[in-house]
mmCIF file of C-alpha atoms (C1' of nucleotides) in Angstrom:
data_model
loop_
_atom_site.group_PDB
_atom_site.id
_atom_site.type_symbol
_atom_site.label_atom_id
_atom_site.label_comp_id
_atom_site.label_asym_id
_atom_site.label_seq_id
_atom_site.Cartn_x
_atom_site.Cartn_y
_atom_site.Cartn_z
ATOM 1 C CA MET A 259 15.224 24.534 -8.836
ATOM 2 C CA GLU A 260 15.538 27.641 -6.668
ATOM 3 C CA GLU A 261 12.535 28.945 -8.275
ATOM 4 C CA ARG A 262 10.583 25.826 -7.285
ATOM 5 C CA VAL A 263 11.777 25.739 -3.907
ATOM 6 C CA LYS A 264 10.695 29.335 -3.486
ATOM 7 C CA GLN A 265 7.288 28.464 -4.893
ATOM 8 C CA ILE A 266 6.895 25.562 -2.410
ATOM 9 C CA LYS A 267 8.081 27.854 0.360
ATOM 10 C CA GLN A 268 5.140 30.228 -0.468
ATOM 11 C CA GLN A 269 2.602 27.252 -0.855
ATOM 12 C CA LEU A 270 3.490 26.381 2.639
ATOM 13 C CA SER A 271 3.384 29.769 4.222
ATOM 14 C CA SER A 272 0.003 30.340 2.632
ATOM 15 C CA HIS A 273 -1.064 27.672 5.043
ATOM 16 C CA SER A 274 1.026 29.046 7.873
ATOM 17 C CA TYR A 275 3.549 26.139 7.562
ATOM 18 C CA LYS A 276 7.153 27.003 7.514
ATOM 19 C CA LEU A 277 9.825 25.654 5.284
ATOM 20 C CA THR A 278 12.287 24.653 7.967
ATOM 21 C CA PRO A 279 15.659 23.436 7.097
ATOM 22 C CA GLN A 280 14.567 19.786 7.294
ATOM 23 C CA ARG A 281 11.563 20.343 4.888
ATOM 24 C CA GLU A 282 13.752 22.234 2.605
ATOM 25 C CA ALA A 283 16.256 19.472 2.444
ATOM 26 C CA THR A 284 13.469 16.920 1.849
ATOM 27 C CA VAL A 285 11.902 19.116 -0.875
ATOM 28 C CA ARG A 286 15.402 19.421 -2.541
ATOM 29 C CA VAL A 287 15.940 15.635 -2.685
ATOM 30 C CA LEU A 288 12.526 15.191 -4.104
ATOM 31 C CA LEU A 289 13.179 17.697 -6.734
ATOM 32 C CA GLU A 290 16.607 16.287 -7.530
ATOM 33 C CA ASN A 291 15.211 12.890 -8.010
ATOM 34 C CA GLU A 292 11.991 13.996 -9.760
ATOM 35 C CA GLN A 293 12.273 11.044 -12.242
ATOM 36 C CA ASP A 294 12.324 8.512 -9.469
ATOM 37 C CA HIS A 295 9.552 7.346 -7.378
ATOM 38 C CA LEU A 296 11.099 7.294 -4.110
ATOM 39 C CA SER A 297 9.753 5.665 -0.976
ATOM 40 C CA ALA A 298 9.775 7.500 2.440
ATOM 41 C CA GLU A 299 13.066 5.428 3.350
ATOM 42 C CA ASP A 300 14.708 6.353 0.024
ATOM 43 C CA VAL A 301 14.076 9.985 0.865
ATOM 44 C CA TYR A 302 15.347 9.516 4.257
ATOM 45 C CA LEU A 303 18.633 8.107 3.290
ATOM 46 C CA LEU A 304 19.055 10.796 0.544
ATOM 47 C CA VAL A 305 18.351 13.492 3.048
ATOM 48 C CA LYS A 306 20.523 11.923 5.738
ATOM 49 C CA ASP A 307 23.435 12.302 3.441
ATOM 50 C CA LYS A 308 23.243 16.045 3.524
ATOM 51 C CA SER A 309 21.763 16.521 6.848
ATOM 52 C CA PRO A 310 22.599 13.559 9.003
ATOM 53 C CA GLU A 311 20.815 14.970 12.093
ATOM 54 C CA ILE A 312 17.355 14.641 10.492
ATOM 55 C CA GLY A 313 14.861 11.986 11.806
ATOM 56 C CA LEU A 314 12.872 9.631 9.956
ATOM 57 C CA ALA A 315 9.602 10.929 11.646
ATOM 58 C CA THR A 316 10.307 14.219 10.236
ATOM 59 C CA VAL A 317 10.669 12.873 6.857
ATOM 60 C CA TYR A 318 7.344 10.939 7.108
ATOM 61 C CA ARG A 319 5.783 14.216 8.592
ATOM 62 C CA THR A 320 7.188 16.206 5.426
ATOM 63 C CA LEU A 321 5.884 13.868 3.007
ATOM 64 C CA GLU A 322 2.463 13.857 4.398
ATOM 65 C CA LEU A 323 2.474 17.537 4.586
ATOM 66 C CA LEU A 324 3.462 18.014 1.013
ATOM 67 C CA SER A 325 0.938 15.538 0.140
ATOM 68 C CA ASP A 326 -1.794 17.220 1.966
ATOM 69 C CA LEU A 327 -1.242 20.289 0.162
ATOM 70 C CA SER A 328 -0.895 18.368 -3.120
ATOM 71 C CA ILE A 329 2.588 19.489 -3.863
ATOM 72 C CA ILE A 330 3.534 15.883 -4.201
ATOM 73 C CA HIS A 331 1.436 12.684 -5.007
ATOM 74 C CA LYS A 332 1.555 9.517 -3.058
ATOM 75 C CA LEU A 333 1.741 6.439 -5.227
ATOM 76 C CA ASN A 334 1.310 2.707 -4.692
ATOM 77 C CA PHE A 335 2.552 0.338 -7.042
ATOM 78 C CA GLY A 336 1.795 -2.468 -4.628
ATOM 79 C CA ASP A 337 5.162 -3.503 -3.416
ATOM 80 C CA GLY A 338 4.101 -2.666 0.070
ATOM 81 C CA VAL A 339 5.727 0.867 0.178
ATOM 82 C CA THR A 340 4.104 4.100 -0.593
ATOM 83 C CA ARG A 341 6.287 6.174 -3.120
ATOM 84 C CA TYR A 342 6.283 9.798 -3.739
ATOM 85 C CA GLU A 343 6.491 11.912 -6.938
ATOM 86 C CA PHE A 344 6.569 15.660 -7.480
ATOM 87 C CA ARG A 345 3.241 16.810 -8.828
ATOM 88 C CA ALA A 346 3.907 18.563 -12.190
ATOM 89 C CA ALA A 347 2.963 22.459 -11.763
ATOM 90 C CA ASP A 348 0.542 22.480 -14.503
ATOM 91 C CA ALA A 349 -0.908 19.060 -14.127
ATOM 92 C CA ASP A 350 -4.108 18.836 -12.113
ATOM 93 C CA HIS A 351 -4.443 15.071 -12.628
ATOM 94 C CA HIS A 352 -2.357 12.313 -11.695
ATOM 95 C CA HIS A 353 -0.272 11.013 -14.699
ATOM 96 C CA HIS A 354 -0.143 7.315 -15.961
ATOM 97 C CA HIS A 355 2.535 5.058 -15.206
ATOM 98 C CA LEU A 356 4.215 2.105 -16.899
ATOM 99 C CA TYR A 357 5.395 -0.541 -14.412
ATOM 100 C CA CYS A 358 7.761 -3.059 -15.570
ATOM 101 C CA LEU A 359 7.116 -6.415 -14.139
ATOM 102 C CA HIS A 360 10.474 -7.609 -14.938
ATOM 103 C CA CYS A 361 12.713 -4.946 -13.597
ATOM 104 C CA GLY A 362 10.509 -2.722 -11.605
ATOM 105 C CA THR A 363 11.156 0.512 -13.243
ATOM 106 C CA VAL A 364 8.298 2.876 -13.464
ATOM 107 C CA ASP A 365 8.127 5.087 -16.604
ATOM 108 C CA GLU A 366 5.818 8.172 -16.878
ATOM 109 C CA ILE A 367 3.106 9.322 -19.211
ATOM 110 C CA THR A 368 2.780 12.833 -18.471
ATOM 111 C CA ASP A 369 -0.375 13.598 -21.090
ATOM 112 C CA ASP A 370 -3.746 12.765 -19.739
ATOM 113 C CA TRP A 371 -5.101 10.240 -22.197
ATOM 114 C CA LEU A 372 -8.275 9.629 -20.128
ATOM 115 C CA GLY A 373 -10.400 12.640 -21.343
ATOM 116 C CA ALA A 374 -13.012 10.642 -23.232
ATOM 117 C CA ILE A 375 -13.207 7.849 -20.832
ATOM 118 C CA GLU A 376 -13.657 10.001 -18.008
ATOM 119 C CA LYS A 377 -16.632 11.799 -19.552
ATOM 120 C CA ARG A 378 -18.134 8.250 -20.106
ATOM 121 C CA VAL A 379 -17.671 7.397 -16.474
ATOM 122 C CA GLU A 380 -19.358 10.616 -15.404
ATOM 123 C CA LYS A 381 -22.225 10.074 -17.579
ATOM 124 C CA GLU A 382 -22.638 6.480 -17.333
ATOM 125 C CA PHE A 383 -21.997 6.007 -13.603
ATOM 126 C CA ASP A 384 -23.148 9.421 -12.373
ATOM 127 C CA PHE A 385 -19.641 9.563 -10.762
ATOM 128 C CA GLN A 386 -17.915 12.840 -10.136
ATOM 129 C CA ILE A 387 -14.079 12.386 -10.964
ATOM 130 C CA ILE A 388 -11.655 14.248 -8.870
ATOM 131 C CA ASP A 389 -8.473 12.268 -9.947
ATOM 132 C CA HIS A 390 -7.419 9.083 -11.401
ATOM 133 C CA ARG A 391 -4.753 6.441 -11.233
ATOM 134 C CA LEU A 392 -3.836 4.618 -14.407
ATOM 135 C CA THR A 393 -0.953 2.049 -14.197
ATOM 136 C CA PHE A 394 -0.006 -0.457 -17.171
ATOM 137 C CA HIS A 395 1.745 -3.427 -16.009
ATOM 138 C CA GLY A 396 4.029 -5.327 -18.528
ATOM 139 C CA ILE A 397 7.533 -5.425 -20.067
ATOM 140 C CA CYS A 398 9.365 -2.249 -20.782
ATOM 141 C CA TYR A 399 11.507 -1.646 -23.833
ATOM 142 C CA ARG A 400 14.558 -2.355 -21.941
ATOM 143 C CA CYS A 401 13.637 -5.788 -20.759
ATOM 144 C CA LYS A 402 11.870 -6.736 -24.144
ATOM 145 C CA GLY A 403 13.424 -10.020 -25.056
ATOM 146 C CA GLN A 404 14.787 -11.033 -21.482
ATOM 147 C CA VAL A 405 11.322 -12.371 -20.539
ATOM 148 C CA LYS A 406 10.423 -15.860 -21.886
ATOM 149 C CA ASP A 407 6.965 -16.335 -20.493
ATOM 150 C CA PRO A 408 5.331 -13.002 -19.606
ATOM 151 C CA LYS A 409 2.295 -14.811 -18.360
ATOM 152 C CA LYS A 410 4.292 -16.211 -15.552
ATOM 153 C CA LEU A 411 4.754 -12.660 -14.088
ATOM 154 C CA VAL A 412 1.172 -11.917 -13.545
ATOM 155 C CA GLY A 413 0.569 -14.211 -10.478
ATOM 156 C CA SER A 414 0.753 -12.731 -7.236
ATOM 157 C CA LYS A 415 3.023 -9.866 -8.361
ATOM 158 C CA VAL A 416 1.846 -6.685 -7.204
ATOM 159 C CA THR A 417 -1.634 -5.560 -6.310
ATOM 160 C CA MET B 277 -21.689 -21.464 -6.363
ATOM 161 C CA GLU B 278 -21.128 -24.947 -6.107
ATOM 162 C CA GLU B 279 -20.258 -24.978 -9.528
ATOM 163 C CA ARG B 280 -17.429 -22.348 -9.076
ATOM 164 C CA VAL B 281 -16.161 -24.025 -6.111
ATOM 165 C CA LYS B 282 -15.737 -27.225 -8.047
ATOM 166 C CA GLN B 283 -13.949 -25.274 -10.861
ATOM 167 C CA ILE B 284 -11.676 -23.643 -8.497
ATOM 168 C CA LYS B 285 -10.889 -27.211 -6.847
ATOM 169 C CA GLN B 286 -9.840 -28.399 -10.290
ATOM 170 C CA GLN B 287 -7.734 -25.272 -10.899
ATOM 171 C CA LEU B 288 -5.985 -26.090 -7.641
ATOM 172 C CA SER B 289 -5.484 -29.621 -8.292
ATOM 173 C CA SER B 290 -4.301 -29.105 -12.054
ATOM 174 C CA HIS B 291 -1.228 -27.449 -9.963
ATOM 175 C CA SER B 292 -1.138 -30.235 -7.443
ATOM 176 C CA TYR B 293 -2.801 -28.007 -4.704
ATOM 177 C CA LYS B 294 -5.610 -29.369 -2.543
ATOM 178 C CA LEU B 295 -8.823 -27.807 -1.818
ATOM 179 C CA THR B 296 -8.670 -28.233 1.972
ATOM 180 C CA PRO B 297 -11.485 -27.444 4.168
ATOM 181 C CA GLN B 298 -9.751 -24.161 5.209
ATOM 182 C CA ARG B 299 -9.201 -23.145 1.674
ATOM 183 C CA GLU B 300 -12.671 -24.041 0.889
ATOM 184 C CA ALA B 301 -14.131 -21.972 3.524
ATOM 185 C CA THR B 302 -11.958 -19.094 2.387
ATOM 186 C CA VAL B 303 -12.988 -19.435 -1.314
ATOM 187 C CA ARG B 304 -16.711 -19.397 -0.131
ATOM 188 C CA VAL B 305 -16.307 -16.401 1.629
ATOM 189 C CA LEU B 306 -14.789 -14.721 -1.190
ATOM 190 C CA LEU B 307 -17.632 -15.818 -3.438
ATOM 191 C CA GLU B 308 -20.354 -14.835 -0.896
ATOM 192 C CA ASN B 309 -18.945 -11.333 -0.940
ATOM 193 C CA GLU B 310 -17.952 -10.964 -4.448
ATOM 194 C CA GLN B 311 -19.206 -7.496 -4.608
ATOM 195 C CA ASP B 312 -17.049 -6.279 -1.831
ATOM 196 C CA HIS B 313 -13.413 -5.740 -1.809
ATOM 197 C CA LEU B 314 -12.425 -7.553 1.301
ATOM 198 C CA SER B 315 -8.981 -7.285 3.114
ATOM 199 C CA ALA B 316 -7.084 -10.348 4.531
ATOM 200 C CA GLU B 317 -8.465 -9.333 8.077
ATOM 201 C CA ASP B 318 -11.965 -9.148 6.591
ATOM 202 C CA VAL B 319 -11.883 -12.564 5.055
ATOM 203 C CA TYR B 320 -10.310 -13.982 8.280
ATOM 204 C CA LEU B 321 -13.186 -12.703 10.410
ATOM 205 C CA LEU B 322 -15.868 -14.163 8.187
ATOM 206 C CA VAL B 323 -14.119 -17.411 7.643
ATOM 207 C CA LYS B 324 -13.923 -17.503 11.358
ATOM 208 C CA ASP B 325 -17.398 -17.318 12.037
ATOM 209 C CA LYS B 326 -18.064 -20.541 10.380
ATOM 210 C CA SER B 327 -14.759 -22.307 11.047
ATOM 211 C CA PRO B 328 -13.390 -20.764 14.298
ATOM 212 C CA GLU B 329 -10.388 -22.996 14.317
ATOM 213 C CA ILE B 330 -8.697 -21.360 11.111
ATOM 214 C CA GLY B 331 -5.682 -19.463 11.623
ATOM 215 C CA LEU B 332 -4.990 -15.961 10.091
ATOM 216 C CA ALA B 333 -1.752 -17.262 8.574
ATOM 217 C CA THR B 334 -3.645 -19.817 6.609
ATOM 218 C CA VAL B 335 -5.891 -17.182 5.297
ATOM 219 C CA TYR B 336 -3.054 -15.334 4.126
ATOM 220 C CA ARG B 337 -1.508 -18.274 2.510
ATOM 221 C CA THR B 338 -4.765 -19.069 0.915
ATOM 222 C CA LEU B 339 -5.200 -15.668 -0.613
ATOM 223 C CA GLU B 340 -1.456 -15.625 -1.863
ATOM 224 C CA LEU B 341 -2.204 -19.068 -3.337
ATOM 225 C CA LEU B 342 -5.316 -17.927 -5.129
ATOM 226 C CA SER B 343 -3.653 -14.873 -6.222
ATOM 227 C CA ASP B 344 -0.602 -16.858 -7.633
ATOM 228 C CA LEU B 345 -3.078 -18.948 -9.754
ATOM 229 C CA SER B 346 -4.785 -15.725 -10.877
ATOM 230 C CA ILE B 347 -8.045 -17.050 -9.330
ATOM 231 C CA ILE B 348 -8.431 -13.787 -7.487
ATOM 232 C CA HIS B 349 -6.660 -10.251 -7.897
ATOM 233 C CA LYS B 350 -4.903 -8.237 -5.200
ATOM 234 C CA LEU B 351 -5.755 -4.668 -5.004
ATOM 235 C CA ASN B 352 -4.701 -1.646 -3.342
ATOM 236 C CA PHE B 353 -6.620 1.558 -3.115
ATOM 237 C CA GLY B 354 -3.911 3.151 -0.792
ATOM 238 C CA ASP B 355 -5.577 2.793 2.574
ATOM 239 C CA GLY B 356 -2.646 0.516 3.645
ATOM 240 C CA VAL B 357 -4.631 -2.784 3.293
ATOM 241 C CA THR B 358 -4.481 -5.238 0.369
ATOM 242 C CA ARG B 359 -7.809 -6.184 -0.914
ATOM 243 C CA TYR B 360 -8.932 -9.068 -2.905
ATOM 244 C CA GLU B 361 -11.409 -9.606 -5.526
ATOM 245 C CA PHE B 362 -12.624 -12.521 -7.541
ATOM 246 C CA ARG B 363 -11.385 -12.403 -10.809
ATOM 247 C CA ALA B 364 -14.253 -12.677 -13.480
ATOM 248 C CA ALA B 365 -14.100 -16.041 -15.100
ATOM 249 C CA ASP B 366 -13.915 -14.485 -18.663
ATOM 250 C CA ALA B 367 -11.779 -11.315 -18.094
ATOM 251 C CA ASP B 368 -8.304 -11.611 -18.590
ATOM 252 C CA HIS B 369 -7.733 -8.016 -17.495
ATOM 253 C CA HIS B 370 -8.004 -6.170 -14.318
ATOM 254 C CA HIS B 371 -11.262 -4.192 -14.393
ATOM 255 C CA HIS B 372 -11.857 -0.670 -13.490
ATOM 256 C CA HIS B 373 -12.695 0.811 -10.090
ATOM 257 C CA LEU B 374 -14.751 3.926 -9.049
ATOM 258 C CA TYR B 375 -13.418 4.686 -5.549
ATOM 259 C CA CYS B 376 -15.511 7.253 -3.503
ATOM 260 C CA LEU B 377 -13.447 9.669 -1.560
ATOM 261 C CA HIS B 378 -16.265 10.418 0.528
ATOM 262 C CA CYS B 379 -17.678 6.905 1.611
ATOM 263 C CA GLY B 380 -14.862 4.699 0.635
ATOM 264 C CA THR B 381 -17.106 2.446 -1.486
ATOM 265 C CA VAL B 382 -15.499 0.968 -4.643
ATOM 266 C CA ASP B 383 -17.722 0.238 -7.516
ATOM 267 C CA GLU B 384 -16.777 -1.680 -10.822
ATOM 268 C CA ILE B 385 -16.562 -1.208 -14.441
ATOM 269 C CA THR B 386 -16.444 -4.618 -15.721
ATOM 270 C CA ASP B 387 -15.930 -3.790 -19.380
ATOM 271 C CA ASP B 388 -12.526 -2.974 -20.680
ATOM 272 C CA TRP B 389 -12.445 0.650 -21.874
ATOM 273 C CA LEU B 390 -8.639 0.938 -22.411
ATOM 274 C CA GLY B 391 -8.318 -0.928 -25.572
ATOM 275 C CA ALA B 392 -7.372 2.059 -27.775
ATOM 276 C CA ILE B 393 -5.136 3.576 -25.099
ATOM 277 C CA GLU B 394 -3.198 0.404 -24.540
ATOM 278 C CA LYS B 395 -2.544 0.018 -28.394
ATOM 279 C CA ARG B 396 -0.928 3.643 -28.085
ATOM 280 C CA VAL B 397 0.932 2.741 -25.102
ATOM 281 C CA GLU B 398 2.332 -0.324 -26.801
ATOM 282 C CA LYS B 399 3.357 1.727 -30.026
ATOM 283 C CA GLU B 400 4.613 4.902 -28.476
ATOM 284 C CA PHE B 401 6.376 3.475 -25.518
ATOM 285 C CA ASP B 402 7.299 -0.015 -26.867
ATOM 286 C CA PHE B 403 5.728 -1.445 -23.595
ATOM 287 C CA GLN B 404 4.368 -4.875 -23.846
ATOM 288 C CA ILE B 405 1.180 -4.730 -21.685
ATOM 289 C CA ILE B 406 0.050 -7.679 -19.596
ATOM 290 C CA ASP B 407 -2.470 -5.993 -17.501
ATOM 291 C CA HIS B 408 -3.489 -2.549 -16.180
ATOM 292 C CA ARG B 409 -5.029 -0.944 -13.113
ATOM 293 C CA LEU B 410 -7.383 2.048 -13.691
ATOM 294 C CA THR B 411 -9.108 3.674 -10.706
ATOM 295 C CA PHE B 412 -11.021 6.808 -10.572
ATOM 296 C CA HIS B 413 -11.314 8.708 -7.436
ATOM 297 C CA GLY B 414 -14.041 10.916 -6.734
ATOM 298 C CA ILE B 415 -17.667 11.201 -5.476
ATOM 299 C CA CYS B 416 -20.028 8.335 -6.176
ATOM 300 C CA TYR B 417 -23.729 8.937 -7.028
ATOM 301 C CA ARG B 418 -24.789 7.955 -3.449
ATOM 302 C CA CYS B 419 -22.655 10.904 -2.124
ATOM 303 C CA LYS B 420 -23.451 13.367 -4.645
ATOM 304 C CA GLY B 421 -24.705 16.483 -2.606
ATOM 305 C CA GLN B 422 -23.202 15.534 0.405
ATOM 306 C CA VAL B 423 -19.861 16.964 -0.340
ATOM 307 C CA LYS B 424 -19.438 20.641 -0.251
ATOM 308 C CA ASP B 425 -15.737 20.987 -1.184
ATOM 309 C CA PRO B 426 -14.502 17.994 -3.263
ATOM 310 C CA LYS B 427 -11.246 19.503 -3.824
ATOM 311 C CA LYS B 428 -10.570 19.126 -0.069
ATOM 312 C CA LEU B 429 -10.627 15.468 -0.225
ATOM 313 C CA VAL B 430 -7.736 15.344 -2.765
ATOM 314 C CA GLY B 431 -4.812 15.889 -0.339
ATOM 315 C CA SER B 432 -3.242 13.263 1.432
ATOM 316 C CA LYS B 433 -6.125 10.870 0.888
ATOM 317 C CA VAL B 434 -5.197 7.649 -0.649
ATOM 318 C CA THR B 435 -2.349 6.793 -2.816
ATOM 319 C "C1'" DT C 38 17.355 41.959 23.017
ATOM 320 C "C1'" DT C 39 14.709 39.184 25.768
ATOM 321 C "C1'" DA C 40 10.614 36.554 26.878
ATOM 322 C "C1'" DC C 41 7.063 33.804 25.389
ATOM 323 C "C1'" DA C 42 3.817 30.859 22.901
ATOM 324 C "C1'" DA C 43 3.297 28.009 19.156
ATOM 325 C "C1'" DA C 44 5.314 24.980 15.737
ATOM 326 C "C1'" DT C 45 8.633 21.674 14.877
ATOM 327 C "C1'" DT C 46 11.745 18.111 15.629
ATOM 328 C "C1'" DG C 47 14.247 13.765 17.011
ATOM 329 C "C1'" DA C 48 14.240 9.595 19.523
ATOM 330 C "C1'" DT C 49 11.791 6.104 20.292
ATOM 331 C "C1'" DA C 50 7.607 3.363 21.417
ATOM 332 C "C1'" DA C 51 3.640 1.502 19.680
ATOM 333 C "C1'" DT C 52 0.601 -0.067 15.866
ATOM 334 C "C1'" DT C 53 -0.461 -2.324 11.791
ATOM 335 C "C1'" DT C 54 0.007 -5.215 8.227
ATOM 336 C "C1'" DT C 55 2.328 -9.093 6.296
ATOM 337 C "C1'" DT C 56 5.775 -12.875 6.503
ATOM 338 C "C1'" DA C 57 8.472 -16.578 8.465
ATOM 339 C "C1'" DT C 58 9.325 -20.227 11.690
ATOM 340 C "C1'" DC C 59 8.367 -24.599 13.529
ATOM 341 C "C1'" DA C 60 6.199 -28.258 15.790
ATOM 342 C "C1'" DT C 61 2.007 -30.827 14.874
ATOM 343 C "C1'" DT C 62 -1.852 -32.410 12.027
ATOM 344 C "C1'" DT C 63 -3.683 -33.915 7.838
ATOM 345 C "C1'" DA C 64 -3.844 -36.412 3.630
ATOM 346 C "C1'" DA C 65 -2.098 -39.410 0.165
ATOM 347 C "C1'" DT C 66 0.859 -43.503 -1.178
ATOM 348 C "C1'" DT C 67 3.138 -47.465 -0.568
ATOM 349 C "C1'" DA D 66 -0.356 -49.675 9.219
ATOM 350 C "C1'" DA D 67 3.923 -47.067 7.927
ATOM 351 C "C1'" DT D 68 5.887 -43.303 5.301
ATOM 352 C "C1'" DT D 69 6.437 -39.038 3.054
ATOM 353 C "C1'" DA D 70 4.877 -34.659 1.633
ATOM 354 C "C1'" DA D 71 1.604 -31.069 2.119
ATOM 355 C "C1'" DA D 72 -0.900 -28.022 4.821
ATOM 356 C "C1'" DT D 73 -2.136 -25.816 9.272
ATOM 357 C "C1'" DG D 74 -2.161 -23.195 13.851
ATOM 358 C "C1'" DA D 75 0.149 -20.546 16.976
ATOM 359 C "C1'" DT D 76 3.288 -17.340 17.380
ATOM 360 C "C1'" DA D 77 7.591 -14.802 16.554
ATOM 361 C "C1'" DA D 78 9.542 -11.670 13.517
ATOM 362 C "C1'" DA D 79 9.965 -8.005 10.173
ATOM 363 C "C1'" DA D 80 8.645 -4.059 7.695
ATOM 364 C "C1'" DA D 81 6.220 0.241 7.133
ATOM 365 C "C1'" DT D 82 4.020 3.607 9.443
ATOM 366 C "C1'" DT D 83 2.098 6.545 13.171
ATOM 367 C "C1'" DA D 84 1.826 8.243 17.933
ATOM 368 C "C1'" DT D 85 3.972 10.028 21.950
ATOM 369 C "C1'" DC D 86 6.683 13.653 24.321
ATOM 370 C "C1'" DA D 87 10.424 16.065 26.046
ATOM 371 C "C1'" DA D 88 13.535 19.338 23.970
ATOM 372 C "C1'" DT D 89 14.624 22.697 20.280
ATOM 373 C "C1'" DT D 90 13.664 26.147 17.093
ATOM 374 C "C1'" DT D 91 11.047 29.816 15.222
ATOM 375 C "C1'" DG D 92 8.369 33.905 14.864
ATOM 376 C "C1'" DT D 93 6.534 37.823 17.399
ATOM 377 C "C1'" DA D 94 5.734 41.046 20.715
ATOM 378 C "C1'" DA D 95 7.055 43.447 24.563
#
DNA sequence: TTACAAATTGATAATTTTTATCATTTAATT
DNA sequence: AATTAAATGATAAAAATTATCAATTTGTAA
C-alpha cells in the first residue's frame, strides 16, 4: 500500500505533478477498493468520509490525471457512468470483464486471452493494436438459477 | 431496403408496436447509414432533414424501442455518447470493433472470433455468457504512418 | 524567513446527454 | 361518429461531466 502510494508519487513527479493531500486521499480510496469499479461519485463519497473538505471537481480532475498517466483505466459498462480501475502494475493491457446482467457485478479476468486474436486482427485488418476492451455479458455464478429467461435481459440493457 | 423495413414492421407489430411515420423515418436513416455508428443526435439531425417535424424525444424513444427488441444494438466507445448499429439479421452476438485512436473511425469484424474463449470463460468462471463486447483500440490502416508515438494516445482517451 | 510565481483547489456555473412530463394528436376499434 | 389507447412534440428536469475563477497551497529563490 505505502509502497504503491510512493510509486504513484514518483510517477506524478516525473511528469511534474504533485501528490497533494487530495490526490493522495483519492489514490488511497482507489487502492483500498481495488476490486470494485468505482464511479467518480463513488470515489468522491469515499474520499469525503476521510477528507470532508475535498471537492467533487478535484476528484474528477484527479481521476482524469491518473488516467492520462495510465495509472488507472477508465471503464464504461454502459450504465451511463464512467468507472475507474487500478491498472495492474505489470499489465500493459486492459483486462477482461464479466458483467452480470442480473446483479450488475463486474468480475475480472486478469490474464490476457486475446493474444492469438490480436495477431489475426493485425494481419487481416492491418490494424495496429494498442489496447483492447473485452467484456462478457451474462449471468454470474452467484445469480445462476435465479434467472428464468436470460434472453429477456438482452434488450436495451447496457451498451 | 424495402424488404428490411417490412421485416422491422413485422417485428414491431408482433409486439403490438406500430411502425409510425416517425419510426419509419428513423429506421430508414439507420439503414441508409448502416456502416456508421450514429449517435442519437446524429440520427435526429438526419431524420430532421427529411421529416423536420420530428422531435428529439421521439428519436430517443424509437432508438430505445428498437434496442429493446434487439433490432439495433447500443454501443459505447467511451466518447460520452451512445451509438447505435443495426444488428445483422443472422448474428446473435455483438460483433467486434476496431476503434482508431487517431481518426475515431470504427471498423467491424462481423465474424465471431470468441468461440473458444467463451467456452473457457463459461467453464473456468461458471459464467453464462449471453453476449460480449470486444473492441480493439489502435491505429487503423488509413492512419498508419501518420502517428509518431502511439503510446501517447493511450492516456485518458476513451474508456 | 519572506516573497513570488505557478500549481492546485473548492464552489459553482455551464454543458452535454438523456429521461420524464404532459397536453395534444393520431390511430385503431366499437 | 365516439371512444380508448398509443404515440408524439415541446419542454422541463435529471444526471454526469467540464469549465470558470477567485482563493489557497506549494515549491523555489532571494
